Amino acid sequence: MLAKFIHYTQRFNIHGISLYKYAKKGIIVPRRYRKIIIYHLQCLSRNKHLIKLDIKCSKGTYIRTIIDDLGELLSFSVHVVQLRRIQVGSYPINRMITFRQLNLLKDIKELNLYNILMSIDSPISYIPTINISNELGSIFSQGKKIFSYNKKI
């Protein structure tokens, strides 16, 4: 596990003001560390001046900062030429479409969009299902804690 400084362009606030606004004014503010996890880092190809990497990381990882750190470690001046996200959570790139593509697809009469779109609960599909009574459901929906089998849910 790594601990990285929060990058100035990330969406974080200090005293209600975004970090990037401080940076634009040249004001240096103390930044917190954020824990990140690099699950996988592989060099896919390299030539004289370009390295192609495949990185699988935790949410909140700022890839440009990782590349800056790599350049510092190698004593080279580096920058990101292209950044391509190939998966977001449980959504792989082969399931992603653009709004333009979706607009084109909606006009095809014989195409069922339900076969393309993912269900609304798919982002949390990895969380186990817990069945509770209507009474407990009512309590839970009010933001109150509920307990089951002597364990807090």
XYZ file of N, CA and C in Angstrom:
459
model
N 0.842 -1.176 0.000
C 0.000 0.000 0.000
C 0.884 1.234 0.000
N 0.489 2.229 -0.750
C 1.224 3.484 -0.825
C 0.405 4.588 -0.171
N 1.094 5.602 0.262
C 0.405 6.810 0.741
C 0.887 7.949 -0.136
N -0.018 8.585 -0.843
C 0.338 9.655 -1.767
C -0.290 10.957 -1.292
N 0.403 12.064 -1.585
C -0.216 13.362 -1.352
C -1.398 13.511 -2.288
N -2.427 14.165 -1.833
C -3.552 14.498 -2.696
C -3.059 15.536 -3.694
N -3.279 15.263 -4.977
C -2.807 16.151 -6.037
C -3.656 17.422 -6.075
N -3.039 18.527 -6.448
C -3.756 19.804 -6.440
C -4.930 19.849 -7.401
N -4.905 19.038 -8.458
C -6.017 19.087 -9.407
C -7.161 18.166 -9.009
N -6.979 17.370 -7.968
C -8.064 16.515 -7.526
C -9.125 17.340 -6.800
N -10.307 16.797 -6.738
C -11.442 17.533 -6.173
C -11.492 17.393 -4.656
N -10.672 18.162 -3.986
C -10.681 18.190 -2.537
C -10.724 19.626 -2.078
N -11.323 19.829 -0.932
C -11.466 21.175 -0.386
C -10.693 21.310 0.915
N -10.154 22.498 1.114
C -9.590 22.874 2.398
C -10.267 24.192 2.763
N -10.954 24.213 3.880
C -11.737 25.382 4.321
C -12.755 25.803 3.261
N -13.339 24.796 2.572
C -14.376 25.072 1.590
C -13.878 25.557 0.241
N -12.577 25.598 0.035
C -12.004 26.065 -1.231
C -11.241 24.910 -1.873
N -11.494 24.670 -3.169
C -10.835 23.580 -3.884
C -9.330 23.801 -3.938
N -8.574 22.690 -3.869
C -7.117 22.761 -3.909
C -6.602 23.458 -5.161
N -7.254 23.213 -6.306
C -6.756 23.811 -7.537
C -6.852 25.339 -7.517
N -7.820 25.880 -6.770
C -7.933 27.344 -6.681
C -6.753 27.929 -5.913
N -6.330 27.231 -4.849
C -5.122 27.660 -4.140
C -3.920 27.599 -5.087
N -3.813 26.503 -5.832
C -2.674 26.310 -6.732
C -2.626 27.391 -7.803
N -3.784 27.784 -8.334
C -3.828 28.835 -9.368
C -3.300 30.165 -8.843
N -3.496 30.400 -7.545
C -3.029 31.645 -6.936
C -1.608 31.520 -6.404
N -1.017 30.320 -6.575
C 0.346 30.116 -6.106
C 0.453 29.914 -4.601
N -0.661 29.623 -3.975
C -0.676 29.413 -2.530
C -0.437 27.930 -2.242
N 0.575 27.641 -1.457
C 0.861 26.261 -1.078
C 0.145 25.968 0.233
N -0.670 24.940 0.215
C -1.413 24.552 1.416
C -0.991 23.141 1.807
N -1.023 22.830 3.091
C -0.677 21.470 3.498
C -1.729 20.492 2.972
N -1.250 19.401 2.406
C -2.160 18.400 1.845
C -2.074 17.122 2.654
N -3.181 16.421 2.702
C -3.241 15.139 3.404
C -2.679 14.048 2.505
N -2.274 12.982 3.156
C -1.936 11.777 2.413
C -3.210 10.985 2.189
N -3.246 10.271 1.096
C -4.356 9.383 0.802
C -3.766 8.011 0.516
N -4.325 6.985 1.136
C -3.833 5.637 0.889
C -4.374 5.141 -0.447
N -3.478 4.612 -1.261
C -3.862 4.028 -2.538
C -3.249 2.640 -2.637
N -3.801 1.839 -3.504
C -3.274 0.498 -3.724
C -3.012 0.326 -5.216
N -1.795 -0.108 -5.544
C -1.469 -0.480 -6.913
C -1.534 -2.009 -6.952
N -2.584 -2.538 -7.577
C -2.775 -3.977 -7.628
C -1.876 -4.615 -8.687
N -1.625 -3.869 -9.746
C -0.912 -4.430 -10.889
C -0.217 -3.288 -11.630
N 1.042 -3.491 -11.959
C 1.794 -2.516 -12.768
C 2.655 -3.321 -13.717
N 2.404 -3.164 -15.015
C 3.138 -3.942 -16.007
C 3.559 -3.051 -17.155
N 4.787 -3.220 -17.599
C 5.275 -2.520 -18.789
C 4.845 -3.338 -20.000
N 3.954 -2.777 -20.818
C 3.451 -3.492 -21.986
C 4.402 -3.364 -23.170
N 5.015 -2.197 -23.294
C 5.975 -1.986 -24.371
C 6.806 -0.753 -24.048
N 7.955 -0.679 -24.707
C 8.785 0.511 -24.577
C 9.643 0.640 -25.814
N 9.897 1.869 -26.181
C 10.854 2.148 -27.231
C 11.711 3.318 -26.756
N 12.347 3.992 -27.632
C 13.340 5.000 -27.236
C 12.805 6.007 -26.212
N 11.630 6.569 -26.464
C 11.126 7.633 -25.584
C 9.734 7.371 -25.005
N 9.160 6.220 -25.302
C 7.804 5.953 -24.831
C 7.741 4.635 -24.065
N 6.985 4.636 -22.985
C 6.713 3.431 -22.216
C 5.197 3.300 -22.121
N 4.699 2.127 -22.424
C 3.267 1.861 -22.306
C 3.064 0.968 -21.096
N 2.272 1.463 -20.130
C 2.047 0.749 -18.870
C 0.600 0.305 -18.750
N 0.400 -0.787 -18.061
C -0.931 -1.238 -17.669
C -0.951 -1.190 -16.147
N -1.844 -0.378 -15.588
C -1.901 -0.188 -14.142
C -3.311 -0.489 -13.659
N -3.412 -1.358 -12.662
C -4.696 -1.593 -12.000
C -4.536 -1.063 -10.586
N -5.396 -0.112 -10.212
C -5.210 0.584 -8.939
C -6.542 0.857 -8.259
N -6.447 1.268 -7.005
C -7.641 1.593 -6.227
C -8.217 2.930 -6.682
N -9.465 3.158 -6.304
C -10.091 4.433 -6.648
C -9.332 5.571 -5.967
N -9.352 6.720 -6.586
C -8.676 7.878 -6.014
C -7.201 7.957 -6.347
N -6.702 6.999 -7.107
C -5.292 7.044 -7.508
C -5.150 8.026 -8.654
N -4.239 8.928 -8.518
C -3.994 9.920 -9.563
C -2.810 9.430 -10.384
N -3.091 8.888 -11.564
C -2.076 8.231 -12.395
C -0.940 9.181 -12.752
N -1.250 10.429 -13.029
C -0.178 11.375 -13.392
C 0.834 11.531 -12.249
N 0.369 11.451 -11.018
C 1.280 11.523 -9.870
C 2.163 10.273 -9.822
N 1.587 9.111 -10.108
C 2.374 7.879 -10.158
C 3.467 8.008 -11.221
N 3.128 8.557 -12.378
C 4.106 8.732 -13.460
C 5.181 9.735 -13.049
N 4.779 10.823 -12.386
C 5.771 11.792 -11.873
C 6.745 11.111 -10.919
N 6.217 10.291 -10.030
C 7.058 9.567 -9.069
C 8.010 8.614 -9.782
N 7.519 7.952 -10.809
C 8.352 7.034 -11.581
C 9.499 7.792 -12.256
N 9.189 8.951 -12.828
C 10.227 9.771 -13.450
C 11.263 10.232 -12.443
N 10.802 10.627 -11.258
C 11.725 11.054 -10.198
C 12.626 9.898 -9.772
N 12.050 8.711 -9.655
C 12.813 7.524 -9.283
C 13.883 7.194 -10.330
N 13.549 7.388 -11.604
C 14.469 7.081 -12.699
C 15.357 8.263 -13.077
N 15.143 9.411 -12.428
C 15.885 10.652 -12.719
C 15.677 11.119 -14.158
N 14.419 11.029 -14.617
C 14.061 11.493 -15.949
C 12.897 12.471 -15.853
N 12.827 13.358 -16.805
C 11.666 14.233 -16.928
C 10.613 13.457 -17.717
N 9.442 13.268 -17.128
C 8.406 12.446 -17.758
C 7.077 13.188 -17.792
N 6.197 12.749 -18.677
C 4.828 13.240 -18.694
C 3.935 12.187 -19.349
N 2.651 12.316 -19.130
C 1.675 11.379 -19.681
C 1.289 11.860 -21.075
N 1.452 10.991 -22.068
C 1.083 11.322 -23.445
C -0.376 10.948 -23.692
N -0.772 9.793 -23.181
C -2.143 9.326 -23.368
C -2.558 8.548 -22.128
N -3.777 8.775 -21.690
C -4.313 8.074 -20.530
C -5.658 7.492 -20.942
N -5.793 6.186 -20.797
C -7.022 5.517 -21.220
C -7.525 4.633 -20.092
N -8.707 4.911 -19.646
C -9.336 4.108 -18.587
C -9.993 2.905 -19.257
N -9.607 1.705 -18.819
C -10.165 0.511 -19.455
C -11.154 -0.228 -18.563
N -11.306 0.237 -17.334
C -12.320 -0.343 -16.450
C -12.612 0.642 -15.329
N -13.868 0.732 -14.968
C -14.294 1.531 -13.820
C -15.105 0.599 -12.936
N -14.550 0.281 -11.769
C -15.230 -0.654 -10.874
C -15.462 -1.975 -11.571
N -16.705 -2.399 -11.656
C -17.026 -3.672 -12.310
C -17.436 -3.476 -13.770
N -17.192 -2.294 -14.319
C -17.567 -2.007 -15.703
C -16.351 -2.072 -16.621
N -16.175 -3.170 -17.371
C -15.047 -3.253 -18.305
C -15.317 -2.419 -19.555
N -14.257 -2.086 -20.267
C -14.375 -1.201 -21.424
C -15.298 -1.780 -22.496
N -15.356 -3.102 -22.636
C -16.204 -3.679 -23.678
C -17.698 -3.535 -23.379
N -18.049 -3.076 -22.174
C -19.455 -2.805 -21.838
C -19.780 -1.313 -21.870
N -18.783 -0.472 -22.159
C -18.981 0.979 -22.145
C -19.320 1.487 -23.541
N -20.276 2.415 -23.591
C -20.588 3.098 -24.846
C -20.701 4.584 -24.561
N -20.492 5.370 -25.588
C -20.585 6.821 -25.439
C -22.050 7.252 -25.572
N -22.335 8.477 -25.167
C -23.695 9.000 -25.337
C -24.037 9.097 -26.822
N -23.045 9.412 -27.641
C -23.271 9.490 -29.101
C -23.699 8.116 -29.623
N -22.984 7.060 -29.200
C -23.344 5.706 -29.627
C -24.738 5.328 -29.123
N -25.047 5.685 -27.898
C -26.359 5.379 -27.337
C -27.465 6.070 -28.126
N -27.243 7.329 -28.499
C -28.222 8.059 -29.311
C -28.432 7.406 -30.661
N -27.379 6.892 -31.278
C -27.508 6.209 -32.564
C -28.259 4.889 -32.399
N -27.997 4.186 -31.305
C -28.622 2.891 -31.071
C -30.099 2.992 -30.742
N -30.515 4.082 -30.107
C -31.917 4.193 -29.677
C -32.887 4.233 -30.858
N -32.387 4.601 -32.028
C -33.250 4.694 -33.207
C -33.397 3.366 -33.959
N -32.655 2.362 -33.575
C -32.757 1.053 -34.234
C -33.920 0.296 -33.591
N -34.983 0.117 -34.351
C -36.238 -0.437 -33.832
C -36.089 -1.852 -33.265
N -35.331 -2.708 -33.960
C -35.253 -4.106 -33.531
C -34.243 -4.342 -32.404
N -33.601 -3.295 -31.945
C -32.606 -3.428 -30.882
C -33.252 -3.138 -29.527
N -33.049 -4.008 -28.589
C -33.568 -3.821 -27.245
C -32.456 -3.213 -26.381
N -32.609 -1.956 -25.977
C -31.581 -1.274 -25.188
C -31.328 -1.955 -23.850
N -32.309 -2.708 -23.356
C -32.125 -3.406 -22.075
C -31.029 -4.481 -22.174
N -30.736 -4.936 -23.402
C -29.644 -5.893 -23.591
C -28.281 -5.210 -23.559
N -28.250 -3.894 -23.720
C -26.996 -3.124 -23.739
C -26.746 -2.462 -22.389
N -27.805 -1.842 -21.840
C -27.662 -1.108 -20.585
C -27.566 -2.077 -19.409
N -26.831 -1.674 -18.404
C -26.680 -2.508 -17.206
C -27.713 -2.073 -16.174
N -28.074 -2.991 -15.298
C -29.109 -2.683 -14.311
C -28.631 -1.597 -13.345
N -29.572 -0.898 -12.754
C -29.258 0.217 -11.864
C -28.499 -0.235 -10.619
N -28.682 -1.493 -10.209
C -27.993 -1.976 -9.018
C -26.652 -2.658 -9.335
N -26.228 -2.639 -10.586
C -24.973 -3.316 -10.946
C -23.729 -2.733 -10.261
N -23.676 -1.446 -9.922
C -22.476 -0.963 -9.219
C -22.286 -1.580 -7.837
N -23.356 -2.076 -7.248
C -23.238 -2.667 -5.908
C -23.530 -4.161 -5.928
N -23.424 -4.767 -7.099
C -23.766 -6.190 -7.227
C -22.837 -7.094 -6.433
N -21.669 -6.598 -6.073
C -20.719 -7.403 -5.300
C -21.091 -7.478 -3.814
N -22.000 -6.636 -3.364
C -22.403 -6.625 -1.955
C -23.437 -7.724 -1.731
N -23.241 -8.559 -0.719
C -24.209 -9.643 -0.475
C -25.600 -9.087 -0.168
N -26.595 -9.821 -0.583
C -27.990 -9.451 -0.317
C -28.368 -9.867 1.094
N -29.054 -8.975 1.792
C -29.576 -9.282 3.124
C -31.080 -9.041 3.073
N -31.841 -10.062 3.379
C -33.295 -9.935 3.402
C -33.739 -9.584 4.817
N -34.539 -8.536 4.918
C -35.043 -8.106 6.225
C -36.558 -7.922 6.133
N -37.181 -7.890 7.263
C -38.635 -7.731 7.306
C -39.010 -6.304 6.892
N -40.281 -6.129 6.568
C -40.776 -4.786 6.235
C -40.584 -3.824 7.400
N -40.787 -4.335 8.596
C -40.631 -3.502 9.793
C -39.184 -2.993 9.910
N -38.204 -3.912 9.785
C -36.800 -3.492 9.843
C -36.444 -2.608 8.649
N -37.035 -2.900 7.494
C -36.799 -2.078 6.307
C -37.239 -0.643 6.530
N -38.365 -0.473 7.197
C -38.870 0.858 7.508
C -37.913 1.595 8.445
N -37.419 0.888 9.452
C -36.468 1.484 10.405
C -35.170 1.868 9.690
N -34.676 0.944 8.847
C -33.420 1.165 8.123
C -33.541 2.343 7.156
N -34.694 2.466 6.499
C -34.888 3.547 5.523
C -34.895 4.934 6.187
N -35.069 4.963 7.516
C -35.017 6.223 8.256
C -33.599 6.537 8.729
N -32.634 5.690 8.309
C -31.241 5.937 8.669
C -30.841 5.386 10.015
N -31.714 4.598 10.614
C -31.408 4.032 11.932
C -30.659 2.714 11.773
N -29.854 2.363 12.773
C -29.117 1.102 12.767
C -30.068 -0.037 13.055
N -29.834 -1.154 12.377
C -30.606 -2.357 12.667
C -29.624 -3.488 12.983
N -30.122 -4.471 13.708
C -29.281 -5.584 14.132
C -29.923 -6.891 13.698
N -29.078 -7.837 13.362
C -29.564 -9.150 12.971
C -28.606 -10.201 13.511
N -29.127 -11.175 14.203
C -28.310 -12.240 14.785
C -27.164 -11.678 15.611
N -27.482 -10.704 16.426
C -26.510 -10.041 17.325
C -25.368 -9.341 16.588
N -25.544 -9.060 15.322
C -24.529 -8.304 14.576
C -25.172 -7.043 14.021
N -24.404 -5.948 14.080
C -24.919 -4.698 13.538
C -24.828 -4.741 12.017
N -25.868 -4.325 11.333
C -25.872 -4.285 9.868
C -25.602 -2.858 9.423
